[in-house]
Short mmCIF file of C-alpha atoms in Angstrom, two decimals:
data_model
loop_
_atom_site.label_atom_id
_atom_site.label_comp_id
_atom_site.label_asym_id
_atom_site.label_seq_id
_atom_site.Cartn_x
_atom_site.Cartn_y
_atom_site.Cartn_z
CA MET I 45 17.17 -32.73 149.90
CA ASN I 46 14.76 -34.73 152.04
CA GLY I 47 12.04 -37.09 150.85
CA SER I 48 8.51 -36.38 152.05
CA THR I 49 8.31 -39.84 153.59
CA ASN I 50 11.08 -38.89 156.00
CA GLY I 51 9.32 -35.91 157.52
CA PRO I 52 10.52 -32.33 157.81
CA LEU I 53 14.13 -31.35 157.24
CA VAL I 54 14.07 -29.25 160.43
CA VAL I 55 11.41 -28.86 163.15
CA LEU I 56 11.52 -25.77 165.38
CA VAL I 57 10.06 -25.85 168.89
CA GLY I 58 10.09 -23.35 171.72
CA PRO I 59 7.95 -20.88 173.63
CA MET I 60 5.66 -18.30 172.12
CA GLY I 61 7.53 -15.26 170.86
CA VAL I 62 10.91 -16.99 170.59
CA GLY I 63 11.06 -16.38 166.83
CA LYS I 64 10.14 -19.77 165.38
CA SER I 65 8.29 -18.18 162.45
CA THR I 66 10.97 -15.62 161.63
CA VAL I 67 13.86 -18.06 162.00
CA GLY I 68 11.90 -20.79 160.22
CA GLN I 69 11.34 -18.60 157.16
CA LEU I 70 15.02 -17.56 157.08
CA LEU I 71 16.12 -21.16 157.52
CA ALA I 72 13.88 -22.34 154.67
CA GLU I 73 15.31 -19.64 152.38
CA ARG I 74 18.88 -20.61 153.25
CA LEU I 75 18.18 -24.33 152.81
CA GLY I 76 16.18 -23.87 149.60
CA CYS I 77 13.01 -25.49 150.90
CA VAL I 78 9.48 -24.58 151.98
CA TYR I 79 8.48 -23.21 155.41
CA ARG I 80 5.33 -24.30 157.24
CA ASP I 81 3.87 -23.36 160.63
CA THR I 82 1.27 -25.54 162.35
CA ASP I 83 -0.28 -22.46 164.00
CA ASP I 84 -0.94 -21.07 160.50
CA ASP I 85 -2.41 -24.43 159.48
CA ILE I 86 -4.78 -24.32 162.46
CA VAL I 87 -5.93 -20.77 161.74
CA ALA I 88 -6.51 -21.66 158.07
CA SER I 89 -8.43 -24.86 158.81
CA GLN I 90 -10.53 -23.40 161.64
CA GLY I 91 -11.18 -19.99 160.10
CA ARG I 92 -10.43 -18.21 163.37
CA THR I 93 -7.48 -17.14 165.45
CA ILE I 94 -5.85 -19.36 168.04
CA ALA I 95 -6.92 -16.89 170.74
CA ASP I 96 -10.54 -17.23 169.54
CA ILE I 97 -10.31 -21.03 169.61
CA PHE I 98 -9.06 -20.86 173.22
CA VAL I 99 -11.85 -18.46 174.25
CA ASP I 100 -14.69 -20.14 172.34
CA SER I 101 -13.76 -23.81 172.70
CA GLY I 102 -11.21 -24.02 175.52
CA GLU I 103 -7.65 -25.26 175.72
CA PRO I 104 -8.45 -29.03 175.54
CA ALA I 105 -10.31 -28.52 172.23
CA PHE I 106 -7.43 -26.42 170.90
CA ARG I 107 -4.86 -29.05 171.92
CA ALA I 108 -6.83 -31.75 170.06
CA ILE I 109 -6.88 -29.58 166.91
CA GLU I 110 -3.18 -28.81 167.37
CA LYS I 111 -2.25 -32.49 167.79
CA GLN I 112 -3.94 -33.34 164.48
CA ALA I 113 -2.32 -30.35 162.73
CA VAL I 114 1.13 -31.45 163.91
CA ARG I 115 0.52 -35.07 162.89
CA THR I 116 -0.58 -33.95 159.41
CA ALA I 117 2.35 -31.56 158.97
CA LEU I 118 4.90 -34.17 160.10
CA ALA I 119 3.49 -36.62 157.55
CA GLU I 120 3.20 -34.16 154.64
CA HIS I 121 5.96 -31.59 154.99
CA ASP I 122 9.62 -32.06 154.04
CA GLY I 123 10.93 -28.52 154.61
CA VAL I 124 11.23 -26.40 157.74
CA LEU I 125 8.35 -26.82 160.18
CA ALA I 126 7.56 -24.63 163.20
CA LEU I 127 5.31 -26.05 165.93
CA GLY I 128 3.13 -24.08 168.32
CA GLY I 129 4.63 -23.47 171.75
CA GLY I 130 2.42 -25.98 173.56
CA SER I 131 2.43 -28.77 170.98
CA ILE I 132 5.14 -30.67 172.88
CA LEU I 133 2.75 -31.14 175.82
CA ASP I 134 1.27 -34.11 173.95
CA ALA I 135 3.14 -37.40 174.49
CA ASP I 136 2.20 -38.71 171.02
CA THR I 137 3.60 -35.56 169.44
CA ARG I 138 6.84 -35.91 171.40
CA ALA I 139 7.10 -39.54 170.26
CA ALA I 140 6.48 -38.51 166.62
CA LEU I 141 9.40 -36.05 166.86
CA ALA I 142 11.86 -38.78 167.86
CA GLY I 143 14.61 -39.15 165.29
CA LEU I 144 13.85 -35.84 163.56
CA ARG I 145 16.11 -32.77 163.48
CA VAL I 146 14.29 -30.84 166.19
CA VAL I 147 15.75 -27.54 167.38
CA TYR I 148 14.59 -25.95 170.63
CA LEU I 149 14.86 -22.17 170.34
CA SER I 150 15.23 -20.96 173.92
CA MET I 151 14.97 -17.57 175.63
CA ASP I 152 14.67 -16.20 179.14
CA VAL I 153 11.72 -14.25 180.54
CA GLU I 154 13.35 -10.84 180.04
CA GLU I 155 13.83 -11.59 176.35
CA ALA I 156 10.20 -12.79 176.16
CA VAL I 157 9.02 -9.50 177.65
CA LYS I 158 11.07 -7.53 175.10
CA ARG I 159 9.84 -9.56 172.16
CA THR I 160 6.18 -10.14 172.87
CA GLY I 161 5.41 -7.55 175.49
CA LEU I 162 3.65 -10.62 176.91
CA ASN I 163 0.45 -9.17 175.53
CA ALA I 164 -3.20 -10.19 175.70
CA ALA I 165 -3.12 -11.73 172.21
CA ARG I 166 -1.38 -14.64 173.94
CA PRO I 167 -4.34 -16.39 175.61
CA LEU I 168 -2.25 -18.32 178.13
CA LEU I 169 -0.68 -15.08 179.41
CA ALA I 170 -3.77 -12.96 179.96
CA VAL I 171 -3.27 -12.39 183.72
CA ASN I 172 0.15 -11.60 185.28
CA PRO I 173 1.98 -12.47 182.07
CA ARG I 174 5.52 -12.50 183.50
CA ARG I 175 4.63 -15.03 186.20
CA GLN I 176 2.53 -17.10 183.82
CA TRP I 177 5.35 -17.19 181.25
CA ARG I 178 7.76 -18.43 183.92
CA GLU I 179 5.26 -21.10 185.03
CA LEU I 180 4.67 -22.20 181.43
CA MET I 181 8.41 -22.51 180.90
CA GLU I 182 8.89 -24.45 184.13
CA ALA I 183 6.26 -26.90 182.91
CA ARG I 184 7.56 -27.10 179.34
CA ARG I 185 11.35 -26.58 179.35
CA HIS I 186 12.15 -30.24 180.04
CA LEU I 187 9.77 -31.29 177.26
CA TYR I 188 11.42 -28.97 174.74
CA THR I 189 14.80 -30.33 175.80
CA GLU I 190 13.52 -33.93 175.61
CA VAL I 191 12.54 -33.64 171.93
CA ALA I 192 15.49 -31.46 170.87
CA HIS I 193 18.37 -32.63 168.74
CA ALA I 194 19.93 -29.21 169.48
CA VAL I 195 19.18 -26.23 171.73
CA VAL I 196 19.86 -22.77 170.30
CA PRO I 197 19.59 -19.77 172.65
CA THR I 198 18.03 -16.72 171.00
CA ASP I 199 18.66 -14.12 173.72
CA ASN I 200 20.36 -10.96 172.40
CA ARG I 201 20.74 -12.49 168.93
CA THR I 202 19.34 -11.33 165.62
CA PRO I 203 17.16 -13.72 163.61
CA GLU I 204 20.06 -14.08 161.15
CA GLU I 205 22.43 -15.05 163.98
CA VAL I 206 19.94 -17.59 165.32
CA THR I 207 19.43 -19.02 161.83
CA GLN I 208 23.19 -19.46 161.41
CA ALA I 209 23.42 -21.07 164.86
CA VAL I 210 20.70 -23.58 163.85
CA LEU I 211 22.53 -24.42 160.61
CA ASP I 212 25.77 -24.87 162.57
CA ALA I 213 24.14 -26.96 165.32
CA LEU I 214 22.61 -29.33 162.78
CA GLU I 215 25.64 -29.23 160.48
CA LEU I 216 23.39 -28.37 157.54
CA LYS I 217 24.70 -26.77 154.37
CA GLU I 218 22.90 -23.99 152.59
CA ALA I 219 21.28 -24.69 149.23
#
């Protein structure tokens, strides 16, 4: 459906807990292609969790690892690709997404609380998670929007409904 030299068929971006992994897997099934997640790539290559990388090495080190993981995935993968929530902070990554079918999966803070519980496994939300989530979104929302070909709200929708909304927004046909 899409040659590997053209990059991923669909790239999903959005905040932690929005459902990029779940929707990405459903989307890949419906499109008849492979799903890949750069967070999974990072965990596999580093042999430790993202939370451990943050704690042991700090956010700047993690962001450098993440940038390389995204660059590699964009070059190698031709299916559905999900990016980590903060990957769009990097200007080179945003530039690399230009011209690709990028979908920003959005949600409000109440939905984030319901889905993630804004728990301690999310290293950027360790203290006062509700406020920190809002601050993260204030800093990132315009970046998600900047790279997005389409924005698909996920609030009060099932993963299947979000997947269909992505297909509709991109005018993609199922395999």
